[in-house]
Short mmCIF file of C-alpha atoms and ligand atoms in Angstrom, two decimals:
data_model
loop_
_atom_site.label_atom_id
_atom_site.label_comp_id
_atom_site.label_asym_id
_atom_site.label_seq_id
_atom_site.Cartn_x
_atom_site.Cartn_y
_atom_site.Cartn_z
CA MET A 1 -35.94 24.85 14.18
CA ALA A 2 -35.46 24.88 10.93
CA LEU A 3 -33.02 26.97 9.12
CA PRO A 4 -35.10 29.16 6.34
CA ASP A 5 -35.41 27.56 2.95
CA SER A 6 -34.16 30.77 1.17
CA ILE A 7 -31.74 32.09 -1.21
CA GLU A 8 -31.91 35.28 0.29
CA TRP A 9 -30.95 33.84 3.55
CA ALA A 10 -28.35 31.46 2.04
CA ARG A 11 -26.77 34.50 0.61
CA ALA A 12 -26.44 36.85 3.73
CA GLN A 13 -24.83 33.77 5.75
CA ASP A 14 -22.19 33.61 2.72
CA GLN A 15 -21.68 37.25 2.36
CA ALA A 16 -21.20 37.30 6.23
CA ASP A 17 -18.99 34.41 6.29
CA PRO A 18 -15.36 35.28 7.01
CA LEU A 19 -14.27 32.40 5.13
CA ALA A 20 -15.98 33.00 2.16
CA SER A 21 -13.17 34.39 0.03
CA LEU A 22 -11.00 31.21 0.57
CA ARG A 23 -13.50 29.69 -2.50
CA ARG A 24 -11.66 31.87 -4.94
CA GLN A 25 -8.50 29.87 -4.26
CA PHE A 26 -9.98 26.43 -5.38
CA ALA A 27 -10.58 25.58 -9.03
CA LEU A 28 -14.48 24.46 -9.66
CA PRO A 29 -15.03 21.75 -11.89
CA ARG A 30 -17.63 22.69 -14.86
CA GLY A 31 -20.08 20.79 -16.62
CA SER A 32 -20.52 20.68 -20.49
CA ASP A 33 -22.50 23.79 -20.47
CA GLY A 34 -19.26 25.48 -19.30
CA GLN A 35 -21.08 26.36 -15.65
CA PRO A 36 -19.90 25.47 -12.40
CA LEU A 37 -20.80 22.41 -11.22
CA LEU A 38 -22.51 21.95 -7.44
CA TYR A 39 -19.47 20.32 -5.91
CA LEU A 40 -20.21 18.29 -2.49
CA CYS A 41 -17.87 15.49 -3.02
CA GLY A 42 -14.83 16.94 -0.79
CA HIS A 43 -15.02 13.43 0.87
CA SER A 44 -13.86 11.76 -1.82
CA LEU A 45 -11.67 13.84 -3.89
CA GLY A 46 -11.26 17.61 -2.95
CA LEU A 47 -10.57 20.25 -5.25
CA ALA A 48 -7.76 21.47 -6.64
CA PRO A 49 -6.12 24.80 -4.92
CA ILE A 50 -5.41 27.45 -7.67
CA ALA A 51 -2.02 27.44 -6.45
CA ALA A 52 -1.43 23.79 -7.02
CA ARG A 53 -0.27 24.27 -10.34
CA ALA A 54 2.07 26.61 -10.08
CA ALA A 55 3.40 24.02 -7.05
CA VAL A 56 4.08 21.38 -9.32
CA ASP A 57 5.23 23.67 -12.24
CA ALA A 58 7.84 24.74 -10.13
CA GLU A 59 9.35 21.51 -9.31
CA ILE A 60 9.34 20.18 -12.95
CA GLU A 61 11.29 23.41 -13.79
CA ASP A 62 13.52 22.55 -11.11
CA TRP A 63 14.00 19.39 -12.75
CA GLU A 64 14.51 20.70 -16.17
CA ARG A 65 16.84 23.27 -14.63
CA LEU A 66 18.45 21.23 -12.11
CA ALA A 67 18.30 17.65 -12.94
CA VAL A 68 19.91 15.69 -10.13
CA LEU A 69 21.36 18.84 -8.63
CA GLY A 70 17.60 19.55 -7.52
CA HIS A 71 17.84 17.15 -4.65
CA GLU A 72 20.01 19.61 -2.93
CA GLN A 73 19.40 23.04 -4.94
CA ALA A 74 15.61 23.14 -6.03
CA ARG A 75 13.74 25.67 -4.40
CA HIS A 76 12.58 23.24 -2.19
CA PRO A 77 15.17 20.63 -2.01
CA TRP A 78 13.88 17.37 -2.65
CA ILE A 79 15.91 15.23 -0.46
CA GLY A 80 13.66 17.27 2.66
CA TYR A 81 10.62 17.47 0.75
CA ALA A 82 8.49 15.23 2.89
CA GLU A 83 9.94 16.98 5.99
CA GLN A 84 8.79 20.32 4.96
CA LEU A 85 5.19 19.23 5.17
CA GLN A 86 5.74 18.02 8.86
CA PRO A 87 4.72 21.23 10.64
CA GLN A 88 1.54 21.90 9.00
CA LEU A 89 0.36 17.95 9.33
CA ALA A 90 1.20 18.05 12.64
CA GLN A 91 -0.94 20.93 13.24
CA LEU A 92 -3.76 19.34 11.65
CA SER A 93 -3.46 15.55 13.28
CA GLY A 94 -2.88 17.39 16.77
CA ALA A 95 0.45 15.81 16.97
CA LEU A 96 4.22 16.89 17.54
CA PRO A 97 6.21 17.50 14.32
CA VAL A 98 8.35 14.72 15.31
CA GLU A 99 5.76 12.61 15.18
CA VAL A 100 4.36 12.98 11.88
CA VAL A 101 5.65 11.77 8.16
CA ALA A 102 4.39 12.12 4.74
CA MET A 103 4.69 8.70 3.20
CA ASN A 104 3.29 6.57 0.33
CA SER A 105 -0.22 6.41 0.48
CA LEU A 106 -2.81 5.18 3.13
CA SER A 107 -3.16 1.19 2.96
CA VAL A 108 0.36 0.78 2.28
CA ASN A 109 1.11 3.07 5.65
CA LEU A 110 -1.29 1.01 7.39
CA HIS A 111 0.70 -2.14 6.37
CA LEU A 112 4.21 -0.34 7.51
CA LEU A 113 2.42 0.68 10.92
CA LEU A 114 0.94 -2.82 11.38
CA ALA A 115 4.46 -4.56 10.68
CA SER A 116 5.53 -2.73 13.77
CA PHE A 117 2.38 -2.65 15.82
CA TYR A 118 0.54 -6.10 15.50
CA ARG A 119 2.92 -8.51 16.75
CA PRO A 120 0.72 -11.12 17.77
CA THR A 121 1.16 -13.88 20.52
CA PRO A 122 -0.31 -17.28 21.25
CA ALA A 123 -2.19 -15.16 24.14
CA ARG A 124 -3.04 -11.79 22.03
CA SER A 125 -3.69 -11.99 18.69
CA ALA A 126 -7.29 -10.64 17.97
CA ILE A 127 -7.58 -7.34 15.60
CA MET A 128 -10.87 -5.34 16.13
CA ILE A 129 -12.16 -3.24 13.51
CA GLU A 130 -15.90 -2.06 12.33
CA ALA A 131 -17.71 -4.24 10.40
CA GLY A 132 -18.58 -2.25 7.05
CA ALA A 133 -14.98 -0.95 7.35
CA PHE A 134 -13.62 0.67 4.22
CA SER A 135 -12.84 -2.40 2.40
CA SER A 136 -9.02 -1.73 1.66
CA ASP A 137 -8.70 -1.29 5.67
CA ARG A 138 -10.18 -4.85 5.96
CA HIS A 139 -8.02 -6.39 3.09
CA VAL A 140 -4.99 -4.68 5.33
CA VAL A 141 -5.99 -6.39 8.51
CA ALA A 142 -6.83 -9.70 7.17
CA ALA A 143 -3.84 -9.93 5.30
CA GLN A 144 -1.67 -8.88 7.91
CA ILE A 145 -3.30 -11.87 10.04
CA ALA A 146 -2.39 -14.42 7.63
CA TRP A 147 1.01 -13.07 7.13
CA HIS A 148 1.31 -13.79 10.71
CA GLY A 149 0.32 -17.35 9.94
CA LEU A 150 -3.10 -16.99 11.21
CA ASP A 151 -6.38 -17.24 10.18
CA PRO A 152 -8.43 -14.08 9.89
CA GLU A 153 -11.84 -16.08 10.36
CA ARG A 154 -10.68 -16.72 13.99
CA GLU A 155 -8.60 -13.13 14.66
CA LEU A 156 -10.60 -10.76 13.01
CA ILE A 157 -13.13 -9.21 15.24
CA GLU A 158 -15.96 -7.04 13.49
CA LEU A 159 -18.14 -5.13 15.39
CA ALA A 160 -21.54 -4.20 13.95
CA PRO A 161 -24.24 -1.59 15.18
CA ARG A 162 -26.91 -3.11 17.29
CA PRO A 163 -29.77 -4.65 15.06
CA GLY A 164 -31.87 -2.33 13.66
CA GLU A 165 -28.89 0.37 14.07
CA TRP A 166 -26.78 1.55 11.55
CA LEU A 167 -24.48 3.56 13.74
CA LEU A 168 -21.98 2.30 16.41
CA ARG A 169 -22.53 3.70 19.87
CA SER A 170 -19.32 4.64 21.77
CA GLU A 171 -20.52 2.35 25.17
CA ASP A 172 -21.24 -0.47 22.79
CA ILE A 173 -17.31 -0.29 21.11
CA GLU A 174 -16.23 -0.05 24.83
CA GLN A 175 -18.07 -2.28 26.10
CA ARG A 176 -17.17 -4.78 22.97
CA ILE A 177 -13.32 -3.50 23.60
CA MET A 178 -13.03 -4.39 27.31
CA ALA A 179 -14.99 -7.98 26.96
CA SER A 180 -12.22 -8.50 24.14
CA GLY A 181 -9.88 -8.30 26.83
CA ARG A 182 -6.70 -10.16 27.13
CA GLY A 183 -6.90 -12.07 23.52
CA LEU A 184 -7.20 -8.23 21.80
CA ALA A 185 -3.55 -7.25 20.10
CA LEU A 186 -4.84 -4.10 18.66
CA VAL A 187 -7.73 -1.97 17.52
CA LEU A 188 -8.09 -0.13 13.98
CA TRP A 189 -11.02 2.41 13.98
CA PRO A 190 -11.95 5.39 11.79
CA GLY A 191 -11.69 8.77 12.65
CA VAL A 192 -14.93 9.60 10.54
CA GLN A 193 -16.58 6.45 8.89
CA TYR A 194 -16.70 6.55 5.46
CA SER A 195 -19.97 5.40 4.65
CA THR A 196 -22.14 6.58 7.48
CA GLY A 197 -19.95 10.00 8.43
CA GLN A 198 -20.08 9.09 11.92
CA TYR A 199 -17.11 10.84 13.98
CA PHE A 200 -16.16 8.69 16.67
CA ASP A 201 -15.58 9.54 20.23
CA LEU A 202 -11.67 8.77 19.42
CA PRO A 203 -10.41 9.69 23.11
CA ARG A 204 -13.06 6.97 24.49
CA ILE A 205 -11.89 4.25 22.23
CA ILE A 206 -8.34 4.73 22.61
CA ARG A 207 -8.76 4.77 26.24
CA ALA A 208 -10.78 1.38 26.44
CA ALA A 209 -8.28 -0.67 23.83
CA HIS A 210 -5.33 0.53 26.23
CA ALA A 211 -7.25 -0.42 29.07
CA ALA A 212 -7.80 -3.68 27.53
CA GLY A 213 -4.02 -3.86 26.68
CA ALA A 214 -4.60 -3.61 23.21
CA CYS A 215 -2.58 -1.06 20.50
CA VAL A 216 -5.08 1.44 18.78
CA GLY A 217 -4.18 2.72 15.69
CA LEU A 218 -6.77 5.11 13.46
CA ASP A 219 -7.65 5.49 9.93
CA LEU A 220 -8.02 9.02 9.53
CA ALA A 221 -9.08 8.98 5.80
CA HIS A 222 -11.98 11.07 6.55
CA ALA A 223 -11.18 12.89 9.53
CA ILE A 224 -8.03 15.17 8.48
CA GLY A 225 -8.56 18.27 7.37
CA ASN A 226 -12.16 17.98 8.28
CA VAL A 227 -12.47 17.31 12.17
CA PRO A 228 -10.28 18.83 14.97
CA LEU A 229 -7.55 16.13 15.84
CA SER A 230 -5.59 15.61 19.07
CA LEU A 231 -3.61 12.46 18.07
CA HIS A 232 -0.78 13.28 20.63
CA ASP A 233 -2.92 14.19 23.66
CA ASP A 234 -5.26 11.74 23.03
CA GLY A 235 -2.53 8.99 22.96
CA ALA A 236 -3.25 6.71 19.86
CA ASP A 237 -0.44 4.52 19.19
CA PHE A 238 -0.35 5.16 15.27
CA ALA A 239 -2.41 6.61 12.33
CA ALA A 240 -2.63 7.23 8.94
CA TRP A 241 -4.42 8.99 6.06
CA CYS A 242 -4.70 10.10 2.37
CA SER A 243 -4.44 13.47 1.31
CA TYR A 244 -6.62 13.63 -1.52
CA LYS A 245 -9.55 14.18 0.43
CA TYR A 246 -10.02 16.99 3.03
CA LEU A 247 -6.63 17.99 2.17
CA ASN A 248 -6.96 18.60 -1.26
CA GLY A 249 -3.60 16.98 -2.46
CA GLY A 250 -5.19 15.74 -5.52
CA PRO A 251 -5.59 12.11 -6.96
CA GLY A 252 -3.35 9.71 -5.30
CA ALA A 253 -1.74 12.66 -3.44
CA ILE A 254 1.12 11.43 -0.79
CA GLY A 255 -0.17 10.07 2.25
CA GLY A 256 0.58 10.55 5.83
CA ALA A 257 1.30 8.90 9.04
CA PHE A 258 1.49 9.37 12.87
CA ILE A 259 3.38 7.51 15.30
CA HIS A 260 3.04 8.55 19.07
CA GLN A 261 6.13 9.59 20.77
CA ARG A 262 6.37 7.32 23.30
CA HIS A 263 7.64 4.74 20.44
CA LEU A 264 9.82 6.56 18.80
CA GLN A 265 12.65 5.62 20.67
CA ARG A 266 11.87 2.27 20.85
CA THR A 267 14.32 -0.35 19.63
CA ASP A 268 12.13 -3.27 20.01
CA LEU A 269 9.45 -2.65 17.40
CA PRO A 270 10.24 -4.09 14.26
CA ARG A 271 9.86 -1.86 11.03
CA LEU A 272 9.98 -2.43 7.29
CA ALA A 273 12.95 -0.15 6.76
CA GLY A 274 14.48 1.52 3.80
CA TRP A 275 16.87 4.09 3.04
CA TRP A 276 14.63 7.16 3.80
CA GLY A 277 13.85 5.79 7.00
CA HIS A 278 17.52 6.15 7.89
CA GLU A 279 18.74 8.79 9.68
CA ALA A 280 19.06 11.56 6.88
CA ALA A 281 23.21 12.76 8.03
CA THR A 282 24.53 9.44 7.52
CA ARG A 283 22.10 8.07 5.07
CA LEU A 284 24.02 8.47 1.87
CA GLN A 285 27.04 6.52 3.37
CA MET A 286 25.43 3.31 2.32
CA ARG A 287 26.31 1.64 4.99
CA PRO A 288 24.63 -1.84 5.55
CA GLU A 289 23.38 -1.29 8.96
CA PHE A 290 20.19 0.91 9.51
CA ASN A 291 20.10 3.89 11.81
CA ALA A 292 16.39 5.18 12.12
CA ALA A 293 15.87 8.66 11.51
CA ALA A 294 14.60 10.14 14.79
CA GLY A 295 10.64 10.38 14.63
CA ALA A 296 8.27 9.31 12.64
CA SER A 297 10.24 9.85 9.71
CA GLY A 298 12.11 6.80 10.32
CA TRP A 299 9.34 4.60 9.31
CA ALA A 300 9.78 6.01 5.93
CA VAL A 301 10.98 3.65 3.47
CA SER A 302 11.45 5.14 -0.07
CA ASN A 303 12.25 9.00 -1.36
CA PRO A 304 9.05 11.00 -1.63
CA PRO A 305 6.60 11.42 -4.92
CA VAL A 306 7.66 15.04 -5.23
CA PHE A 307 5.00 15.74 -7.83
CA SER A 308 2.58 14.13 -5.74
CA SER A 309 3.40 16.05 -2.92
CA ALA A 310 3.62 19.46 -4.38
CA PRO A 311 -0.13 20.24 -4.11
CA LEU A 312 0.28 19.81 -0.40
CA ARG A 313 2.61 23.13 -0.30
CA ALA A 314 -0.44 24.92 -2.07
CA SER A 315 -3.22 23.19 0.17
CA LEU A 316 -2.03 23.11 3.45
CA PRO A 317 -1.39 26.69 3.98
CA LEU A 318 -5.11 27.45 3.47
CA PHE A 319 -5.42 25.51 6.77
CA ALA A 320 -3.43 27.83 8.69
CA GLN A 321 -4.92 30.81 6.97
CA ALA A 322 -8.79 29.84 7.91
CA GLY A 323 -7.97 28.31 11.11
CA MET A 324 -9.21 24.79 11.87
CA PRO A 325 -11.51 26.02 14.82
CA ALA A 326 -12.91 28.30 12.28
CA LEU A 327 -13.33 25.94 9.69
CA ARG A 328 -15.06 23.54 11.73
CA HIS A 329 -17.35 25.99 13.16
CA LYS A 330 -18.41 26.67 9.23
CA SER A 331 -18.48 23.07 8.65
CA LEU A 332 -20.74 22.11 11.63
CA ALA A 333 -23.18 25.41 10.33
CA LEU A 334 -23.20 24.10 6.71
CA THR A 335 -24.07 20.51 7.51
CA SER A 336 -26.37 21.43 9.95
CA TYR A 337 -28.31 23.55 7.41
CA LEU A 338 -28.15 20.68 4.97
CA GLU A 339 -29.96 18.54 7.62
CA SER A 340 -32.38 21.11 8.21
CA LEU A 341 -33.20 21.43 4.75
CA LEU A 342 -33.48 17.88 3.82
CA LEU A 343 -35.64 17.04 7.06
CA GLU A 344 -37.85 20.12 5.65
CA LEU A 345 -37.60 19.26 2.13
CA ALA A 346 -37.97 15.32 1.93
CA SER A 347 -37.85 13.71 5.21
CA ALA A 348 -40.69 11.23 3.70
CA GLU A 349 -38.57 10.20 1.42
CA LEU A 350 -35.08 10.61 2.69
CA ALA A 351 -33.55 9.33 5.49
CA ILE A 352 -30.15 10.91 7.11
CA VAL A 353 -27.68 8.33 8.02
CA THR A 354 -25.03 10.28 9.80
CA PRO A 355 -25.74 11.14 13.38
CA PRO A 356 -27.96 14.28 14.18
CA GLU A 357 -25.38 15.31 16.96
CA PRO A 358 -23.19 17.94 15.59
CA ALA A 359 -20.44 16.61 17.74
CA TYR A 360 -20.40 12.81 16.12
CA ARG A 361 -20.00 14.13 12.77
CA GLY A 362 -17.77 16.04 10.48
CA SER A 363 -18.92 17.93 6.85
CA GLN A 364 -20.64 14.84 5.59
CA LEU A 365 -24.03 13.85 5.38
CA SER A 366 -25.15 10.30 4.32
CA VAL A 367 -28.62 9.87 3.02
CA ARG A 368 -30.85 6.87 2.38
CA VAL A 369 -33.74 6.76 -0.04
CA ARG A 370 -36.47 5.18 1.89
CA ALA A 371 -37.75 3.64 -1.12
CA GLY A 372 -34.70 1.42 -1.31
CA ALA A 373 -31.30 1.04 -3.13
CA GLN A 374 -32.80 0.68 -6.49
CA ARG A 375 -34.87 4.29 -6.24
CA GLY A 376 -31.84 5.41 -4.34
CA ARG A 377 -29.73 4.84 -7.67
CA GLN A 378 -32.49 6.74 -9.69
CA VAL A 379 -32.40 9.62 -7.46
CA PHE A 380 -28.37 9.76 -7.57
CA ALA A 381 -28.46 9.28 -11.23
CA SER A 382 -30.75 12.24 -11.48
CA LEU A 383 -28.50 14.01 -9.14
CA GLY A 384 -25.62 13.70 -11.62
CA ARG A 385 -27.75 15.19 -14.54
CA ARG A 386 -28.70 18.11 -12.56
CA GLY A 387 -25.17 19.21 -12.08
CA LEU A 388 -24.66 18.16 -8.42
CA VAL A 389 -21.50 16.10 -8.13
CA CYS A 390 -21.74 13.85 -5.10
CA ASP A 391 -21.14 9.93 -4.62
CA TRP A 392 -22.89 7.06 -4.31
CA ARG A 393 -21.40 4.20 -1.92
CA GLU A 394 -23.06 0.67 -2.17
CA PRO A 395 -25.22 -0.58 -1.22
CA ASP A 396 -27.71 2.40 -0.79
CA ILE A 397 -25.89 5.52 0.72
CA ILE A 398 -25.42 8.98 -1.07
CA ARG A 399 -22.81 10.81 0.36
CA LEU A 400 -22.47 15.03 0.55
CA ALA A 401 -20.03 16.95 1.91
CA PRO A 402 -20.27 20.94 2.06
CA VAL A 403 -16.54 21.35 2.72
CA PRO A 404 -16.18 24.97 4.55
CA LEU A 405 -13.22 25.91 2.28
CA TYR A 406 -14.95 26.04 -0.60
CA ASN A 407 -18.70 25.20 -0.36
CA GLY A 408 -21.06 27.96 1.24
CA PHE A 409 -24.66 27.87 2.52
CA GLN A 410 -26.22 29.09 -1.58
CA ASP A 411 -24.46 25.65 -2.39
CA VAL A 412 -26.11 23.88 0.30
CA LEU A 413 -29.17 25.00 -0.66
CA ARG A 414 -29.21 24.20 -4.12
CA ALA A 415 -28.16 20.88 -2.98
CA ALA A 416 -30.96 20.18 -0.84
CA ARG A 417 -32.87 21.53 -3.15
CA GLN A 418 -31.85 19.25 -6.33
CA LEU A 419 -31.72 16.16 -3.80
CA ALA A 420 -35.30 16.93 -2.70
CA ALA A 421 -36.64 17.51 -6.12
CA ALA A 422 -34.60 14.44 -7.67
CA ALA A 423 -36.31 12.12 -4.67
CA HIS A 424 -39.83 13.54 -6.00
CA GLU A 425 -39.41 12.89 -9.51
CA PRO A 426 -41.76 10.25 -10.48
CA ARG A 427 -40.69 7.04 -10.77
C1 PLP B 501 -11.23 4.73 4.92
C2 PLP B 501 -10.54 4.66 3.69
N1 PLP B 501 -9.49 3.75 3.93
C3 PLP B 501 -8.29 3.61 2.95
C4 PLP B 501 -8.68 4.21 1.89
C5 PLP B 501 -7.63 3.61 0.37
O1 PLP B 501 -6.71 4.57 -0.06
P1 PLP B 501 -5.48 4.42 -0.50
O2 PLP B 501 -5.79 3.83 -1.66
O3 PLP B 501 -4.81 5.69 -0.42
O4 PLP B 501 -4.53 3.24 0.04
C6 PLP B 501 -9.50 4.75 1.53
C7 PLP B 501 -9.46 5.67 0.45
O5 PLP B 501 -10.41 6.23 -0.11
C8 PLP B 501 -10.43 5.17 2.55
O6 PLP B 501 -11.46 6.29 2.33
#
């Protein structure tokens, strides 16, 4: 049933929304007229929490005040800065605190984790990803294969949707993993696909990969802070994410990684070690031998970038305050509202790519302009002129994300009307 294309209805939903006040905790970007822009782009860069500035300022003040002594004496001692983020990252990823670590950025973390988990043998050497994976993920796996002296053309399996379809079906993923069988070393899969917004059935993919004898790693760039995750119970071997999208950590914010508990004590896993992965108690003895820290922290290499971690101190507590179940509930409601309006207002012009089943999507809807990519670019350019911030992904996708922390039903209504109006503009 279509939801009302009515500002009164949308306003009433916002008034009844128990999470509505969280919006005030974020800075909305403004247009040249000084008015707040309509921002549906948290799948690319999350908004700045108002408290982020104070969090960064506190570290700069402590640097000015304490210099090197800040490692121990800062209000949030820098020496253990990454560890202070562990409980909240564990909560968001459904992991034990010991299984997560804040470090580096996403592609770097994928490399570090693949250095441990991609150990090709003559019998088992292939990596499976989705066709159309985010470019960096493909570069990472192809480079890893080549790093081992193997040929990415032979060893990289890229799973495409059925002809004429743009989403991957769970049963096809499962079947292809099983069919790859003994040659498959590793599956690298996204939690939520960056372009289509498809939220995959992760437990099913993980089970299939393990049944085939392969390791499974997850790219959670578009999943963490967006959809509920239970990495520990689902049993993925490892995962990595960035923090600048739904986690609102700011541009280039420190990324994160998960390594399942069952791997944490293994001594047979090689790792690209550095001093920050050494156990904290003896790290500064500067001894030549490497004793890994217990837990995922043992995969850290360098000391953490404090200024690109500090905004997370402002943003992660907001997730705890709201609660992931409530955020998911609102996310589903906002996304369904956007879908309903687009179907009502512009279904002749626009096709929604993202799955219609709420269980298979997060906050994002990806839209194609039926008349083709050239017309799609025009529509997208018009959205920019209209003050709607969303984004374009080649070859022909407009992505919009109503983010439950700071978007409301009125935003969704205004965005849908703008998109419909742009799609109806004369060519
Ligand atoms: C799915 C996915 N993988 C990898 C990356 C690359 O991230 P980074 O530049 O932090 O390595 C991104 C960035 O947006 C992404 O969305």
